[in-house]
XYZ file of N, CA and C in Angstrom:
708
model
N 2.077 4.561 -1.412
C 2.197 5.484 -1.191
C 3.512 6.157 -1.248
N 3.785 16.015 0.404
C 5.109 15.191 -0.139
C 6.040 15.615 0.235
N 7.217 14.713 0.345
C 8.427 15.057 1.242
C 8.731 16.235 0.526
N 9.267 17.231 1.903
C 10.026 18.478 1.527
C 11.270 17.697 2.111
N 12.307 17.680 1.327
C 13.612 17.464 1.442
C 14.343 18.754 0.741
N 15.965 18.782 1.260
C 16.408 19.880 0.714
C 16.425 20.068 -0.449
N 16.521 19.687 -1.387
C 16.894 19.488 -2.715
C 15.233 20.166 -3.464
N 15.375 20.851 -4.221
C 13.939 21.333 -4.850
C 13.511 20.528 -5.886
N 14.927 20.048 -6.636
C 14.139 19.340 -7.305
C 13.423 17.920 -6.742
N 13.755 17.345 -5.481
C 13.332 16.178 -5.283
C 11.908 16.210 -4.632
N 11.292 17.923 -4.353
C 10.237 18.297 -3.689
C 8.981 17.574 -4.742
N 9.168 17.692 -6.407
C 8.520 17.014 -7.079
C 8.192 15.572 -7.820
N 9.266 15.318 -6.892
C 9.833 13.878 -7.046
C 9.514 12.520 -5.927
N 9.232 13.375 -4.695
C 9.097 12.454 -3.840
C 8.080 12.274 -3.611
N 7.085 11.233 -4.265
C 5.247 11.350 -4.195
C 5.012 10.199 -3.670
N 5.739 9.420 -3.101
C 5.108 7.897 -3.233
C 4.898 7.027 -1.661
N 5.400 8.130 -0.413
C 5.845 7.316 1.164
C 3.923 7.265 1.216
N 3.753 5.971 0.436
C 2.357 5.389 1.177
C 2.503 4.425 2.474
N 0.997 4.442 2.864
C 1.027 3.540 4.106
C 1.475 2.194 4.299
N 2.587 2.138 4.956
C 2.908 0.763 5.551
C 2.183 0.159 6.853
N 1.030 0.448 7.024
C 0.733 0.365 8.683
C 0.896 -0.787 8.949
N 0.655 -1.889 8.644
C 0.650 -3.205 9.468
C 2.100 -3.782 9.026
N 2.567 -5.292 9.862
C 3.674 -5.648 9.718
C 3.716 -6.714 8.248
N 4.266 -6.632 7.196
C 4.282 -7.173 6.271
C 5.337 -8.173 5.606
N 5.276 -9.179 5.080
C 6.291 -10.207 4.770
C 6.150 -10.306 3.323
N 6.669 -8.784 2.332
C 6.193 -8.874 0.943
C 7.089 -10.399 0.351
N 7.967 -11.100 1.122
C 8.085 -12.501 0.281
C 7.229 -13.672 0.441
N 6.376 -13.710 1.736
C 5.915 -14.489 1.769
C 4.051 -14.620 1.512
N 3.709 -13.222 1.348
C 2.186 -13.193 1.916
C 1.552 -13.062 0.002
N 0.024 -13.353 0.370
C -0.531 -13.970 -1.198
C -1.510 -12.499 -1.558
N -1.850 -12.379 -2.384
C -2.529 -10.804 -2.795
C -3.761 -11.493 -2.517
N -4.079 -10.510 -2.012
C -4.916 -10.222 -0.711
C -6.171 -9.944 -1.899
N -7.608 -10.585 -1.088
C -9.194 -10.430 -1.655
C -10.136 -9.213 -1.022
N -9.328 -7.860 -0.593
C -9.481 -7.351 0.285
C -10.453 -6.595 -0.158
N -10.887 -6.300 -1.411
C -12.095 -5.936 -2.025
C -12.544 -6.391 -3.904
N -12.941 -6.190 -4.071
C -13.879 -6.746 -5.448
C -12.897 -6.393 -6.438
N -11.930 -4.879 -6.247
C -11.410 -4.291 -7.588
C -9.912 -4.669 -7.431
N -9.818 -5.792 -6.580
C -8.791 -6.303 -6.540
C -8.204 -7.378 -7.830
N -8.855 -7.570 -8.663
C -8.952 -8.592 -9.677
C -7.999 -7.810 -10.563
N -8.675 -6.759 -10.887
C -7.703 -5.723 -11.744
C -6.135 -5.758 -11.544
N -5.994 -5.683 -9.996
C -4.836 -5.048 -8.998
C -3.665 -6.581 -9.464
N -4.591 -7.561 -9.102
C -3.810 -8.580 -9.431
C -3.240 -8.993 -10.733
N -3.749 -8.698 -12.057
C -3.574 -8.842 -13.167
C -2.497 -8.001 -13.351
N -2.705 -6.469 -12.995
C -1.512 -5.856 -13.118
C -0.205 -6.191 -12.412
N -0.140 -6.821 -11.305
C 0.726 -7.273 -10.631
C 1.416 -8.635 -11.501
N 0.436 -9.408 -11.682
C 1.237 -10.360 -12.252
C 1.576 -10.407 -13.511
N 1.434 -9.157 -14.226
C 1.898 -9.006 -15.305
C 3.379 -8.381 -15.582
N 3.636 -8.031 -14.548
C 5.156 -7.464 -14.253
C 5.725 -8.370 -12.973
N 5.429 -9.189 -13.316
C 6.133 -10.606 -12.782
C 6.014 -11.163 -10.934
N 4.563 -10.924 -10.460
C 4.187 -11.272 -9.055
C 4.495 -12.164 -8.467
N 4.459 -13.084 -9.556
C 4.737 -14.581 -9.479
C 6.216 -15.067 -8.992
N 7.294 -14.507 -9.285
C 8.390 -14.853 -9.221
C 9.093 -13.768 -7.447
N 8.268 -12.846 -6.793
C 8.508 -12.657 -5.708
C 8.936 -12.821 -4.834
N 8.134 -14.369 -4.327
C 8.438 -15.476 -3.747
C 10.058 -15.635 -3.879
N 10.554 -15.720 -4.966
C 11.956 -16.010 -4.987
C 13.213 -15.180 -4.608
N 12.673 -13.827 -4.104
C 13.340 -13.048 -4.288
C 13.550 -12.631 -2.897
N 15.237 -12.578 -2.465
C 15.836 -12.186 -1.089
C 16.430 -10.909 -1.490
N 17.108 -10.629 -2.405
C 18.026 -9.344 -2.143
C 17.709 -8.595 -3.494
N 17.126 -6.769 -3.354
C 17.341 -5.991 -4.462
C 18.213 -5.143 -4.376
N 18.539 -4.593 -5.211
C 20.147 -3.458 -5.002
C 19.085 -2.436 -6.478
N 19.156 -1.276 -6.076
C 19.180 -0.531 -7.245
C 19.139 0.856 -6.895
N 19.509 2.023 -7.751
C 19.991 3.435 -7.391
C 18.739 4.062 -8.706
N 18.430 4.985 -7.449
C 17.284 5.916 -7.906
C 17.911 7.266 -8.531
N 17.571 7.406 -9.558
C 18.089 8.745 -10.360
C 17.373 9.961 -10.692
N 17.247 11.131 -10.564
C 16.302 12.355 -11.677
C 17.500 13.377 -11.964
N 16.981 13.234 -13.279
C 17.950 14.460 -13.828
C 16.930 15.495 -14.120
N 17.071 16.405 -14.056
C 15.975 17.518 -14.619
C 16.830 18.934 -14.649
N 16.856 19.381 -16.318
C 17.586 20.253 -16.359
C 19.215 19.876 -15.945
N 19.786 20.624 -15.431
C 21.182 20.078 -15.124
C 21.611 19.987 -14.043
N 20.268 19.676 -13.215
C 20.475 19.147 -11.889
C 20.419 17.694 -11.742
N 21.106 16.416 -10.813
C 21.065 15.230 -10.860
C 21.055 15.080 -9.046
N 19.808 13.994 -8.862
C 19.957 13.787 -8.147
C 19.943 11.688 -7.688
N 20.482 11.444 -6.997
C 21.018 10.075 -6.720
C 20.575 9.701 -5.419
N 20.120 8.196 -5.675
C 19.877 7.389 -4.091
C 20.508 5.900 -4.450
N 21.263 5.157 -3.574
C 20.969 4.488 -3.946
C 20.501 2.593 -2.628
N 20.532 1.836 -3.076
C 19.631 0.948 -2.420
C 20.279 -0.389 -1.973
N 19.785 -1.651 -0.952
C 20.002 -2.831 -1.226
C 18.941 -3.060 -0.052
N 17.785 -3.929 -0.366
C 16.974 -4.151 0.339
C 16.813 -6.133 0.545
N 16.655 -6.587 1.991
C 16.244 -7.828 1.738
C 14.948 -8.111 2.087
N 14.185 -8.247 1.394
C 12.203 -7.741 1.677
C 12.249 -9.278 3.011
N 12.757 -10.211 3.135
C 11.971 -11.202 3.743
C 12.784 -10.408 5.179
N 13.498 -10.128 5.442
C 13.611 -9.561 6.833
C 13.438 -8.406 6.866
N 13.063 -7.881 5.752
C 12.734 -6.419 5.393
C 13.913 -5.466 5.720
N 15.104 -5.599 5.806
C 16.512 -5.295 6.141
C 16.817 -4.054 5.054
N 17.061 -2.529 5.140
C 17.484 -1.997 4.279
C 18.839 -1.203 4.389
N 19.363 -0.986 3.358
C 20.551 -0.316 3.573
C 20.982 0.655 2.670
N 21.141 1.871 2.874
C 21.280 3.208 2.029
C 22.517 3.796 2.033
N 22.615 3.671 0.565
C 24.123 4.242 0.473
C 24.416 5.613 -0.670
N 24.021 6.727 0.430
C 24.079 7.918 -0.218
C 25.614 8.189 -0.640
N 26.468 7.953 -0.090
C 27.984 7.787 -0.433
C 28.752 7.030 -0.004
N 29.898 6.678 -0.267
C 30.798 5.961 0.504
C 30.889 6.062 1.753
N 30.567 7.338 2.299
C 30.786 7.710 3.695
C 29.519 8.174 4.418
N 28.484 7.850 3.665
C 27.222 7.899 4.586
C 26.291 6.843 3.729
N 26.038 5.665 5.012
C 25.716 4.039 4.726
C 25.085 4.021 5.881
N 23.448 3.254 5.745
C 22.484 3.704 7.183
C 21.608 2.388 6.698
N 22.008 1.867 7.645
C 21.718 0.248 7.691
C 20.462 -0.222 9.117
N 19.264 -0.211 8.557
C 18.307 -0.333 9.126
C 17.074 -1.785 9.187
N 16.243 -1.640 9.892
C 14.987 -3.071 9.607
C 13.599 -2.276 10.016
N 13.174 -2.776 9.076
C 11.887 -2.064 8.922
C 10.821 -3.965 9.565
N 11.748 -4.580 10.240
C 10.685 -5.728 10.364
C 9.940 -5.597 11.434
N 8.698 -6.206 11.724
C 7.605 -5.855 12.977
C 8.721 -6.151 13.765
N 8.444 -5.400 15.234
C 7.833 -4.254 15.116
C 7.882 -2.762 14.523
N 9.423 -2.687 14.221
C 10.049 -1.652 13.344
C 9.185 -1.307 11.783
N 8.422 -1.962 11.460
C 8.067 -1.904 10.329
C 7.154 -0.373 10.068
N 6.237 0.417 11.237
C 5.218 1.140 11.120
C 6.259 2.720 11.325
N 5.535 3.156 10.698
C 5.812 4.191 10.823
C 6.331 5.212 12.223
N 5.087 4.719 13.070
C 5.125 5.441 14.265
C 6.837 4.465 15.390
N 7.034 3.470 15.010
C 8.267 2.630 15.890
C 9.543 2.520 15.095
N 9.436 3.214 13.245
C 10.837 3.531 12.697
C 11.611 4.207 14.007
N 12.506 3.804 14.381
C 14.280 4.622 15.011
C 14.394 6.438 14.104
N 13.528 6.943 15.145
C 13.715 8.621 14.527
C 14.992 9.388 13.714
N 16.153 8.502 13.868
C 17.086 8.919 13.078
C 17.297 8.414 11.644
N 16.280 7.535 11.592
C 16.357 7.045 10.702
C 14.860 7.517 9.535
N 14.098 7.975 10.080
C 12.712 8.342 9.374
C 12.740 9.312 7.969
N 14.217 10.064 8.133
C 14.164 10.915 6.761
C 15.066 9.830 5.784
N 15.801 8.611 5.971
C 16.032 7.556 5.180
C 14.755 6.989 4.442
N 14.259 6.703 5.155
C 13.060 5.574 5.523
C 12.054 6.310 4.314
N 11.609 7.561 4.368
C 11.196 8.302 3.405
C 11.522 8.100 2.565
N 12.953 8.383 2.192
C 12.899 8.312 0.884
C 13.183 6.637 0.146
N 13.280 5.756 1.369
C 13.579 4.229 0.780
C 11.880 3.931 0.054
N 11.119 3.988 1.038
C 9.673 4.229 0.430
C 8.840 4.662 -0.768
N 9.442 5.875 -0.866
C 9.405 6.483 -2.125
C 9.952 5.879 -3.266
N 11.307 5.409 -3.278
C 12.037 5.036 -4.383
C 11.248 3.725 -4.607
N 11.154 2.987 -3.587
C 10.515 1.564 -3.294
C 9.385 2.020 -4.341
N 8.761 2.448 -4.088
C 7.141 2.535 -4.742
C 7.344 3.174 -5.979
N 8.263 4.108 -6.600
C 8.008 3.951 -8.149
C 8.630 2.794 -9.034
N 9.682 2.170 -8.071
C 10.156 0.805 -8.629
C 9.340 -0.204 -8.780
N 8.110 -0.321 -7.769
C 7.521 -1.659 -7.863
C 5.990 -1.400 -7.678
N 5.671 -0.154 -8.361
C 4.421 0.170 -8.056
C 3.143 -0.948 -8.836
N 3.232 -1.726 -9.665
C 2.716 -2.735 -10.010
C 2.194 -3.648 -8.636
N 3.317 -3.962 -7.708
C 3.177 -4.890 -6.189
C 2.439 -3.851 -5.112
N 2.836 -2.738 -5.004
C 2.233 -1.979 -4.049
C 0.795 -2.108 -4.469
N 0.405 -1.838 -5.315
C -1.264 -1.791 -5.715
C -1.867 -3.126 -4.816
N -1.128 -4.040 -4.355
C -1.901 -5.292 -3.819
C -1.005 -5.529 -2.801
N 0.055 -4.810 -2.184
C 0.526 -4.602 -0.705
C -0.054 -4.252 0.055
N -0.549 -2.264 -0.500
C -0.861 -1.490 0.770
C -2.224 -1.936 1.243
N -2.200 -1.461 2.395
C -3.074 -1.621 3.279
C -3.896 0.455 2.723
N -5.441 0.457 3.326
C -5.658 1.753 3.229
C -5.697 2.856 1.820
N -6.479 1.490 0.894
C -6.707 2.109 -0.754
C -7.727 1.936 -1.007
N -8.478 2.575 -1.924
C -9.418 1.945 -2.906
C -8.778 1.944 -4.480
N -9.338 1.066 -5.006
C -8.905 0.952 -6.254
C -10.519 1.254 -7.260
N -10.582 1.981 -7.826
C -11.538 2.084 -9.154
C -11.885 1.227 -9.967
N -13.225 1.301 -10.357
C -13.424 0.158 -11.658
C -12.593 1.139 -12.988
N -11.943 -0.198 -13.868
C -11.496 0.323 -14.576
C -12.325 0.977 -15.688
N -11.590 1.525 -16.701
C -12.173 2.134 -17.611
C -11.381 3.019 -19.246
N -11.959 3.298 -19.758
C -11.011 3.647 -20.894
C -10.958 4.880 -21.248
N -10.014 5.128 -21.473
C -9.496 6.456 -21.674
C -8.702 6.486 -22.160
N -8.356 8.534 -23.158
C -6.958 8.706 -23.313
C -5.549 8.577 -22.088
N -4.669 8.310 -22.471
C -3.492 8.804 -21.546
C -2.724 10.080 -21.911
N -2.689 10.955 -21.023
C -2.251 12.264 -20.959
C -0.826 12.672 -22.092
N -0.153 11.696 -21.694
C 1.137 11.896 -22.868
C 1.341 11.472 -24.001
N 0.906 9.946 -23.923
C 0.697 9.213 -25.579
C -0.687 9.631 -26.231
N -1.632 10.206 -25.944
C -2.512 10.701 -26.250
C -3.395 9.316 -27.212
N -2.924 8.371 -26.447
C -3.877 7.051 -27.279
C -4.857 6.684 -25.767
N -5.882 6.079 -26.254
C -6.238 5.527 -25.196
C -6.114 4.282 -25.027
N -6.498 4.065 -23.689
C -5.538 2.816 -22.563
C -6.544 2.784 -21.865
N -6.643 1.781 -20.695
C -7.204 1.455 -19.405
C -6.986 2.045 -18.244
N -7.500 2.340 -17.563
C -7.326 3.121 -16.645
C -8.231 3.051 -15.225
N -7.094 2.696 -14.197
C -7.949 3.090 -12.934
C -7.367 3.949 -11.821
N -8.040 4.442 -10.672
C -7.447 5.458 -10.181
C -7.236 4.718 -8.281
N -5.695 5.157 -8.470
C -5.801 3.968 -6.851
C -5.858 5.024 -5.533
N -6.894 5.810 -4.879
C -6.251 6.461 -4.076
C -5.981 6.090 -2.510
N -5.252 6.455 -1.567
C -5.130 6.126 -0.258
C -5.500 6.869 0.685
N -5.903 6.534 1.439
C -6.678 7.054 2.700
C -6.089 7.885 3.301
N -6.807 8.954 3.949
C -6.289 10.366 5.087
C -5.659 10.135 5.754
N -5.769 8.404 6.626
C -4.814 8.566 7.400
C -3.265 7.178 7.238
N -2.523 7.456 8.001
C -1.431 6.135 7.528
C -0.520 6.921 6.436
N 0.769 6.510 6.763
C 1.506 6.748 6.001
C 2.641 8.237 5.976
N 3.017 8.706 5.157
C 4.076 9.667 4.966
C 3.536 10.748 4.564
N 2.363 10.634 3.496
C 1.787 11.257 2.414
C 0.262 10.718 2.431
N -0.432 10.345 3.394
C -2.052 10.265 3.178
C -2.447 10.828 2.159
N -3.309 10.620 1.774
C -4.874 10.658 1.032
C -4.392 10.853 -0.831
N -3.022 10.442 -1.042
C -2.871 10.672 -2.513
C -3.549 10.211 -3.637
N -3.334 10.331 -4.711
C -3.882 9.934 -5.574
C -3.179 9.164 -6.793
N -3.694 8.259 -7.136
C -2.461 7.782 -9.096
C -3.678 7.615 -9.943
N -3.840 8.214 -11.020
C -4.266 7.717 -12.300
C -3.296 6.804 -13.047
N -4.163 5.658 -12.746
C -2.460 4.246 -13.352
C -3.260 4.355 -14.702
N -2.196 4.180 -16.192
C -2.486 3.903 -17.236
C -2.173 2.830 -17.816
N -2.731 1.512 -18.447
C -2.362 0.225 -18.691
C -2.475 -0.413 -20.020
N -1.916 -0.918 -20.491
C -2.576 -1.627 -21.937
C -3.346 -2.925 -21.579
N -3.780 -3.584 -23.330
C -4.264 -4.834 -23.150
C -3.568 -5.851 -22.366
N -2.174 -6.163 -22.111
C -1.496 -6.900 -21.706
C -1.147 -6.681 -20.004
N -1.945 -5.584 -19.226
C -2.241 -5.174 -18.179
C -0.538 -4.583 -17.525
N 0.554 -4.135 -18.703
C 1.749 -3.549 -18.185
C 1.397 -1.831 -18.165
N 1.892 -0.993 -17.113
C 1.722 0.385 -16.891
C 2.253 0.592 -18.073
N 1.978 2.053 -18.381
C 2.577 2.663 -19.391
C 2.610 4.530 -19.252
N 1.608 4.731 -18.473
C 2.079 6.307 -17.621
C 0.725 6.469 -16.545
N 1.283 7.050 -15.595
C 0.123 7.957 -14.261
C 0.111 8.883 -14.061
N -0.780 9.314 -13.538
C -1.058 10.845 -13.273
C -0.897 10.883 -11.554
N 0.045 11.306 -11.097
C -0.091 11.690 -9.357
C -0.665 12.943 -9.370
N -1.632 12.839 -8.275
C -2.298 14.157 -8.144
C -2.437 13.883 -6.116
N -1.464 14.973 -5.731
C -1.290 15.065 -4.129
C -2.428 15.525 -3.371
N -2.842 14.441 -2.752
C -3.801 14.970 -2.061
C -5.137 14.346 -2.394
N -5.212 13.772 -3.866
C -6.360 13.496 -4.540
C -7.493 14.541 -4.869
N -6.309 15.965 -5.322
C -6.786 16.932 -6.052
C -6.794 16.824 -7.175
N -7.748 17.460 -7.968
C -8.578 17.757 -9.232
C -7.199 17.876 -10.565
N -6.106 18.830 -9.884
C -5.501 18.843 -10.669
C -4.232 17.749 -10.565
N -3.311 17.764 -11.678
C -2.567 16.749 -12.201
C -1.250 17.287 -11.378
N -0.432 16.572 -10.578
C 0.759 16.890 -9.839
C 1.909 16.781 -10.674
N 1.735 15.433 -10.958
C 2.935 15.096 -11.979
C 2.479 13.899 -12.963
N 3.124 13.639 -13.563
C 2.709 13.360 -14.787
C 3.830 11.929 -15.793
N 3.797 10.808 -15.563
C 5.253 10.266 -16.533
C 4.490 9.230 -16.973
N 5.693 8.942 -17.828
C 5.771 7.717 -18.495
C 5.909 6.613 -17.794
N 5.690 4.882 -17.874
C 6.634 3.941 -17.339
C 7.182 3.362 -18.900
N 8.698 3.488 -18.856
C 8.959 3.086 -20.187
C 10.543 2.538 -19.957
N 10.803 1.654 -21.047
C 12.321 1.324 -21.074
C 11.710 0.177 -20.368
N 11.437 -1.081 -20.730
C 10.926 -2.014 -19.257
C 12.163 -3.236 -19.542
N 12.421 -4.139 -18.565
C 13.500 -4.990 -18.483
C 13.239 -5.247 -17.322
N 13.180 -6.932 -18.273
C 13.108 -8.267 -17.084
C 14.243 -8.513 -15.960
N 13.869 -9.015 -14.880
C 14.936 -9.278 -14.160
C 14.411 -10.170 -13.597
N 14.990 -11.598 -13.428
C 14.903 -12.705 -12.508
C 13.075 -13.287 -12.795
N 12.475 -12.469 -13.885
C 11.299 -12.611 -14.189
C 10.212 -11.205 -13.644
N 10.672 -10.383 -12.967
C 10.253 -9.471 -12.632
C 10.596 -8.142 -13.444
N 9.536 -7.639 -14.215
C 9.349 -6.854 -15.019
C 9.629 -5.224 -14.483
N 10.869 -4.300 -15.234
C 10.805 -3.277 -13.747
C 10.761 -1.979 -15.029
N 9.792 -0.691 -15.371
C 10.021 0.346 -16.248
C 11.305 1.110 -15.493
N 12.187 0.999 -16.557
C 13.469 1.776 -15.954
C 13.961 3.880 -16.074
N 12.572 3.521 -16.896
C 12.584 5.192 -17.337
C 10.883 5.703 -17.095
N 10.631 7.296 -16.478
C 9.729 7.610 -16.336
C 9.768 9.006 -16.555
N 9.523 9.392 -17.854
C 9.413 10.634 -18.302
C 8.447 11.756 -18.221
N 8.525 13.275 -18.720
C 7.067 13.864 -18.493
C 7.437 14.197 -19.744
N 6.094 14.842 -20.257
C 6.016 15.794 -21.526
C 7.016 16.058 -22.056
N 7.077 17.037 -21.434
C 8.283 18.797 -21.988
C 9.484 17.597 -22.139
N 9.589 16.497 -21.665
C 11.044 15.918 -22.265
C 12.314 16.521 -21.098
N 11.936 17.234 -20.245
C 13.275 17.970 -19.298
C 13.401 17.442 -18.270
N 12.772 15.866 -18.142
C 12.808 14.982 -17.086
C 12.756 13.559 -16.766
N 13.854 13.248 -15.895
C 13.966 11.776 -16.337
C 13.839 10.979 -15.283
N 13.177 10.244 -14.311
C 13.677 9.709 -13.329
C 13.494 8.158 -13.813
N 14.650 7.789 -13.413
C 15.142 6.401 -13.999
C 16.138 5.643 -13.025
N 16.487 4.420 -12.794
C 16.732 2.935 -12.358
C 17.768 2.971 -13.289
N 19.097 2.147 -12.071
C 20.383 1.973 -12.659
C 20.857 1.000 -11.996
N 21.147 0.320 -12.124
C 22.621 -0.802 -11.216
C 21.301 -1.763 -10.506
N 20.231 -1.993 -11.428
C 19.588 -2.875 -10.734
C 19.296 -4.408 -10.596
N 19.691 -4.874 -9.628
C 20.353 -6.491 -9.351
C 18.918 -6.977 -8.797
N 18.179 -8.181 -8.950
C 17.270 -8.989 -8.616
C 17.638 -9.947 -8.393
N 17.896 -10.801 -7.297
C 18.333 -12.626 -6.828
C 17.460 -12.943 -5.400
């Protein structure tokens, strides 16, 4: 798993604070049999490298959108097994937090910290939205199916993951995930709310391995006047 933050352009940008409700150990816990269309969920997961998770204590990476000649910047260092995060909007504002049970839910985040926490979430989930599909708690996932994709205008696989009314930052959203034969994303459709119409719209493209974990570093729309993209990103 939309934030109004100051920034306008990030009003279309910030789609992703899904539900964290329960306390979670994304290094240690196994993808979950939590329903039938989970088979899918897993293929896609381990196709952008699920497997190698397990190994992984510390990410560092800075969230970018340029659109038009506005730029906007986040950037990151997370340690998922204590769930430890730390945000470093500048040199001089660094907000060093734990999201571990009991801190982990939404409702027991440290209130000064909840408009961080937002957007760590957000960034979190277009970085690793492959793992979230078999994290969150409070989804259904679709049988897949085939279709065009909205921008490459080829068709692809396709299922639609949405999340429940309640839980989370942003309840009841929606993704049209688009996939090839080899089960790697390749563009989604967010639609807020799990309305009819299309919210936003990108690519996952530019992809690069890290530590075995597969991450799209670029996510484009149409018109070409938008970029949100992954920089300085460290996996160990």
């Amino acid at each position: 798993m939309t934030r109004l933050l100051t920034f306008l352009l990030v009003i279309t940008v910030l789609i992703s604070c899904k539900p964290e409700s329960k306390a979670q150990n994304h290094t240690t816990e196994t993808i979950s049999e939590k329903q039938i269309e989970v088979t899918v969920a897993e293929k896609i997961a381990q196709a952008h490298g699920y497997d190698h998770w397990k190994n992984v204590n510390t990410i560092e990476f800075t969230f970018n959108v340029d659109r038009g000649d506005k730029h906007v910047q986040r950037s990151w260092q997370w340690q998922p097994k204590a769930d430890y995060v730390v945000s470093m909007v500048s040199k001089d504002s660094i907000s060093m937090y734990t999201r571990q049970a009991p801190s982990n839910t939404i409702e027991t985040i440290d209130p000064k910290f909840i408009n961080v926490d937002k957007s760590f979430i957000n960034d979190k989930f277009w970085l690793l939205i492959p793992f979230q599909i078999v994290w969150d708690d409070g989804t259904t996932l679709s049988e897949p199916i085939k279709a065009v994709a909205p921008i490459a205008k080829t068709e692809m696989n396709k299922i639609i993951l949405t999340y429940s009314n309640e839980g989370g930052y942003t309840p009841g959203d929606a993704y049209d995930i688009f996939y090839d034969e080899d089960f790697i994303i390749r563009e989604w459709v967010f639609r807020k709310g799990n309305s009819e119409t299309p919210t936003m719209t990108t690519t996952f493209e530019n992809y690069e391995d890290f530590n075995g974990i597969k991450i799209a570093k670029d996510h484009k729309m149409a018109d070409g006047n938008f970029n949100l993209y992954f920089s300085n990103i460290k996996i160990q």
